[in-house]
Coordinates of C-alpha atoms in Angstrom, one line a residue:
Chain F
A1 CA 50.2 122.4 -13.6
Q2 CA 49.6 118.8 -14.5
R3 CA 46.1 117.6 -15.4
V4 CA 44.7 114.4 -16.8
T5 CA 41.2 114.3 -18.3
Q6 CA 39.3 111.1 -18.9
P7 CA 35.9 112.3 -20.3
E8 CA 34.1 108.9 -20.0
K9 CA 33.1 107.5 -16.6
L10 CA 31.7 104.4 -18.2
L11 CA 32.3 102.7 -21.5
S12 CA 30.1 99.8 -22.4
V13 CA 30.9 97.6 -25.4
F14 CA 30.1 94.1 -26.6
K15 CA 32.7 91.4 -26.8
G16 CA 34.7 91.6 -30.1
A17 CA 34.0 95.3 -30.6
P18 CA 36.8 97.8 -30.8
V19 CA 37.6 99.8 -27.7
E20 CA 39.0 103.3 -27.2
L21 CA 39.4 104.8 -23.8
K22 CA 40.2 108.5 -24.1
C23 CA 42.8 110.4 -22.2
N24 CA 43.8 114.0 -22.6
Y25 CA 46.5 115.8 -20.7
S26 CA 47.8 119.2 -19.8
Y27 CA 51.5 119.7 -19.1
S28 CA 53.9 122.4 -20.0
G29 CA 57.0 120.2 -20.1
S30 CA 57.8 116.8 -21.7
P31 CA 55.4 114.3 -20.3
E32 CA 55.5 110.6 -19.5
L33 CA 52.1 108.9 -19.8
F34 CA 50.8 105.7 -18.3
W35 CA 47.8 103.5 -18.2
Y36 CA 46.9 101.7 -15.0
V37 CA 44.2 99.1 -14.6
Q38 CA 42.3 97.8 -11.7
Y39 CA 40.5 94.5 -12.2
S40 CA 37.7 93.4 -9.8
R41 CA 39.2 92.4 -6.5
Q42 CA 42.7 92.9 -7.7
R43 CA 45.3 95.6 -7.0
L44 CA 45.8 98.6 -9.2
Q45 CA 48.6 97.8 -11.6
L46 CA 50.5 99.3 -14.5
L47 CA 49.2 98.3 -17.9
L48 CA 51.5 100.2 -20.2
R49 CA 53.6 103.3 -20.6
H50 CA 54.3 105.4 -23.7
I51 CA 58.1 105.2 -23.3
S52 CA 58.0 101.4 -23.8
R53 CA 55.8 101.6 -26.9
E54 CA 54.6 98.1 -26.1
S55 CA 51.3 96.2 -26.5
I56 CA 50.0 94.6 -23.4
K57 CA 47.0 92.2 -23.5
G58 CA 46.3 93.5 -26.9
F59 CA 46.1 97.2 -25.8
T60 CA 48.1 99.9 -27.3
A61 CA 48.4 103.6 -26.7
D62 CA 50.1 106.3 -28.7
L63 CA 51.2 109.6 -27.3
N64 CA 50.0 112.4 -29.6
K65 CA 51.7 115.6 -28.5
G66 CA 49.8 117.7 -31.0
E67 CA 46.5 116.7 -29.6
T68 CA 47.9 116.2 -26.0
S69 CA 46.2 112.8 -26.0
F70 CA 47.1 109.2 -24.9
H71 CA 44.1 107.1 -25.9
L72 CA 44.1 103.4 -25.0
K73 CA 42.9 101.2 -27.8
K74 CA 42.1 97.5 -28.4
P75 CA 40.7 96.2 -31.7
F76 CA 38.7 93.3 -30.2
A77 CA 37.4 93.6 -26.6
Q78 CA 37.2 90.6 -24.4
E79 CA 35.1 90.1 -21.3
E80 CA 38.2 89.9 -19.1
D81 CA 39.0 93.4 -20.1
S82 CA 36.2 94.7 -17.9
A83 CA 38.0 96.8 -15.3
M84 CA 38.6 100.4 -14.1
Y85 CA 41.3 102.1 -16.3
Y86 CA 43.3 105.2 -15.1
C87 CA 45.4 107.4 -17.3
A88 CA 48.4 109.0 -15.4
L89 CA 50.9 111.7 -16.2
S90 CA 54.3 112.5 -14.9
G91 CA 57.1 114.9 -15.8
R92 CA 60.7 113.9 -16.5
G93 CA 62.9 112.9 -13.7
F94 CA 61.4 112.3 -10.3
Q95 CA 57.8 113.6 -10.5
K96 CA 54.8 112.3 -8.7
L97 CA 52.1 110.8 -10.9
V98 CA 48.9 112.6 -11.4
F99 CA 45.9 110.4 -12.3
G100 CA 42.7 111.0 -14.2
T101 CA 39.3 110.2 -12.8
G102 CA 39.2 106.8 -14.4
T103 CA 37.0 105.0 -16.9
R104 CA 35.1 101.9 -16.1
L105 CA 35.1 99.5 -19.1
L106 CA 32.3 97.0 -19.2
V107 CA 32.5 94.3 -21.9
S108 CA 29.3 92.3 -22.3
P109 CA 29.0 88.9 -24.0
Chain B
N1 CA 56.9 88.0 -1.9
A2 CA 54.3 90.2 -0.2
G3 CA 55.0 93.4 -2.2
V4 CA 53.1 96.4 -0.6
T5 CA 51.2 95.5 2.5
Q6 CA 48.6 97.9 4.1
T7 CA 46.9 97.6 7.4
P8 CA 44.1 97.7 8.3
K9 CA 42.0 96.6 5.4
F10 CA 38.8 98.1 6.8
Q11 CA 38.2 100.8 9.5
V12 CA 35.3 102.7 10.9
L13 CA 35.9 105.8 12.9
K14 CA 33.8 108.4 14.6
T15 CA 34.3 112.0 13.7
G16 CA 37.2 113.4 15.7
Q17 CA 38.9 110.1 16.3
S18 CA 42.5 109.5 15.2
M19 CA 44.2 106.6 13.5
T20 CA 47.3 105.7 11.6
L21 CA 47.3 103.7 8.3
Q22 CA 50.3 101.5 8.0
C23 CA 52.2 100.6 4.9
A24 CA 55.2 98.4 4.3
Q25 CA 57.0 97.2 1.2
D26 CA 59.6 94.5 0.9
M27 CA 60.9 95.3 -2.5
N28 CA 63.7 97.8 -1.4
H29 CA 61.9 100.6 -3.2
N30 CA 63.1 104.2 -2.7
S31 CA 59.8 106.1 -3.1
M32 CA 56.5 105.6 -1.4
Y33 CA 53.1 107.3 -1.8
W34 CA 49.7 107.6 -0.2
Y35 CA 46.7 108.1 -2.5
R36 CA 43.0 108.3 -1.8
Q37 CA 40.4 107.0 -4.3
D38 CA 37.0 108.6 -4.4
P39 CA 34.2 108.0 -7.0
G40 CA 34.4 110.5 -9.8
M41 CA 37.6 112.0 -8.4
G42 CA 40.1 109.2 -9.4
L43 CA 43.3 108.8 -7.4
R44 CA 44.6 111.9 -5.6
L45 CA 48.0 112.1 -4.0
I46 CA 48.0 112.9 -0.3
Y47 CA 51.7 112.5 0.7
Y48 CA 54.8 111.0 -0.9
S49 CA 58.3 110.2 0.1
A50 CA 60.9 110.4 -2.6
S51 CA 63.5 108.6 -0.5
E52 CA 64.1 107.5 3.0
G53 CA 64.1 110.4 5.4
T54 CA 61.9 112.7 3.2
T55 CA 58.2 113.4 3.2
D56 CA 56.3 115.9 0.9
K57 CA 52.7 117.0 0.5
G58 CA 50.7 116.0 -2.5
E59 CA 47.5 117.4 -3.9
V60 CA 45.3 116.9 -0.9
P61 CA 47.4 116.8 2.3
N62 CA 45.0 118.7 4.6
G63 CA 44.0 116.7 7.6
Y64 CA 46.8 114.2 7.2
N65 CA 50.4 113.7 8.3
A66 CA 52.8 111.2 6.9
S67 CA 56.0 109.6 8.3
R68 CA 58.6 107.7 6.5
L69 CA 59.7 105.5 9.4
N70 CA 62.5 103.7 7.5
K71 CA 63.0 102.5 3.9
R72 CA 60.3 99.9 4.2
E73 CA 57.5 101.8 6.1
F74 CA 55.4 104.8 5.3
S75 CA 52.5 105.7 7.6
L76 CA 49.6 108.1 7.2
R77 CA 48.0 109.6 10.2
L78 CA 44.6 111.2 10.6
E79 CA 44.7 113.3 13.7
S80 CA 41.0 114.2 13.8
A81 CA 39.0 112.2 11.3
A82 CA 36.2 114.0 9.4
P83 CA 33.4 112.5 7.2
S84 CA 35.1 114.0 4.2
Q85 CA 38.0 111.6 4.8
T86 CA 35.8 108.6 4.1
S87 CA 37.6 107.0 1.2
V88 CA 39.7 104.1 0.0
Y89 CA 43.4 104.7 0.7
F90 CA 46.1 103.2 -1.3
C91 CA 49.8 103.0 -0.5
A92 CA 52.2 102.5 -3.4
S93 CA 56.0 102.3 -4.0
T94 CA 58.4 102.7 -6.9
P95 CA 62.0 101.6 -7.4
S96 CA 64.6 103.9 -8.7
G97 CA 66.3 104.0 -12.1
T98 CA 64.5 103.1 -15.2
E99 CA 61.6 101.6 -13.3
T100 CA 60.8 104.8 -11.5
K101 CA 57.1 105.7 -11.9
K102 CA 56.0 102.1 -12.2
L103 CA 53.9 102.1 -9.1
F104 CA 53.3 99.0 -7.1
F105 CA 50.1 99.3 -5.1
G106 CA 48.8 97.8 -1.9
S107 CA 45.4 96.3 -1.7
G108 CA 43.8 99.4 -0.1
T109 CA 42.3 100.4 3.2
Q110 CA 38.6 101.2 3.2
L111 CA 37.9 103.9 5.8
S112 CA 34.5 105.2 6.9
V113 CA 34.2 108.2 9.1
L114 CA 30.8 108.6 10.7

């Protein structure tokens, strides 16, 4: 079965501090991992996916198959990063996405 | 370009009433999904449609039925609403090919069942 765990409901940091939002997963096959973000009064949207190995808005995430983790990191948080972040998992081919419970990031000035 | 459009945005029902949530996308996407979002539970998949003409149950289908009316439209019906169905409902769609699994979300329907 697919399962995504985001252990932190709320992460509060000051502007300029490093940020790490944790995501662990359980999946027997070869997973595809994603981070979705929901800013206040905006639609949920894709932030990044591990296949692309990209950096979006200064965020990066590396898939660690040994630790079954896909933590989201940013070296210097900005106030506009405040949002709800969801980690999501899918198998190869057509597979529905399973989401974690989400972490609310609050960046204070 | 409207993307994914959901109606209504807000709805209040009494226990036992029925209603249909509507969703339409204008991006020619193959797959469509209905999720519910609850505090502390994240997003949970209710129903999905991998392609036009197909509908499958997700994690939490009880109390719901879904219909893929055509390639554009995917509706979700509550036959007899219960307070446990109070939630925010999101419709999403994905294209095919390499962009599969990049979900495009609607703005949500906030449903309260009294």
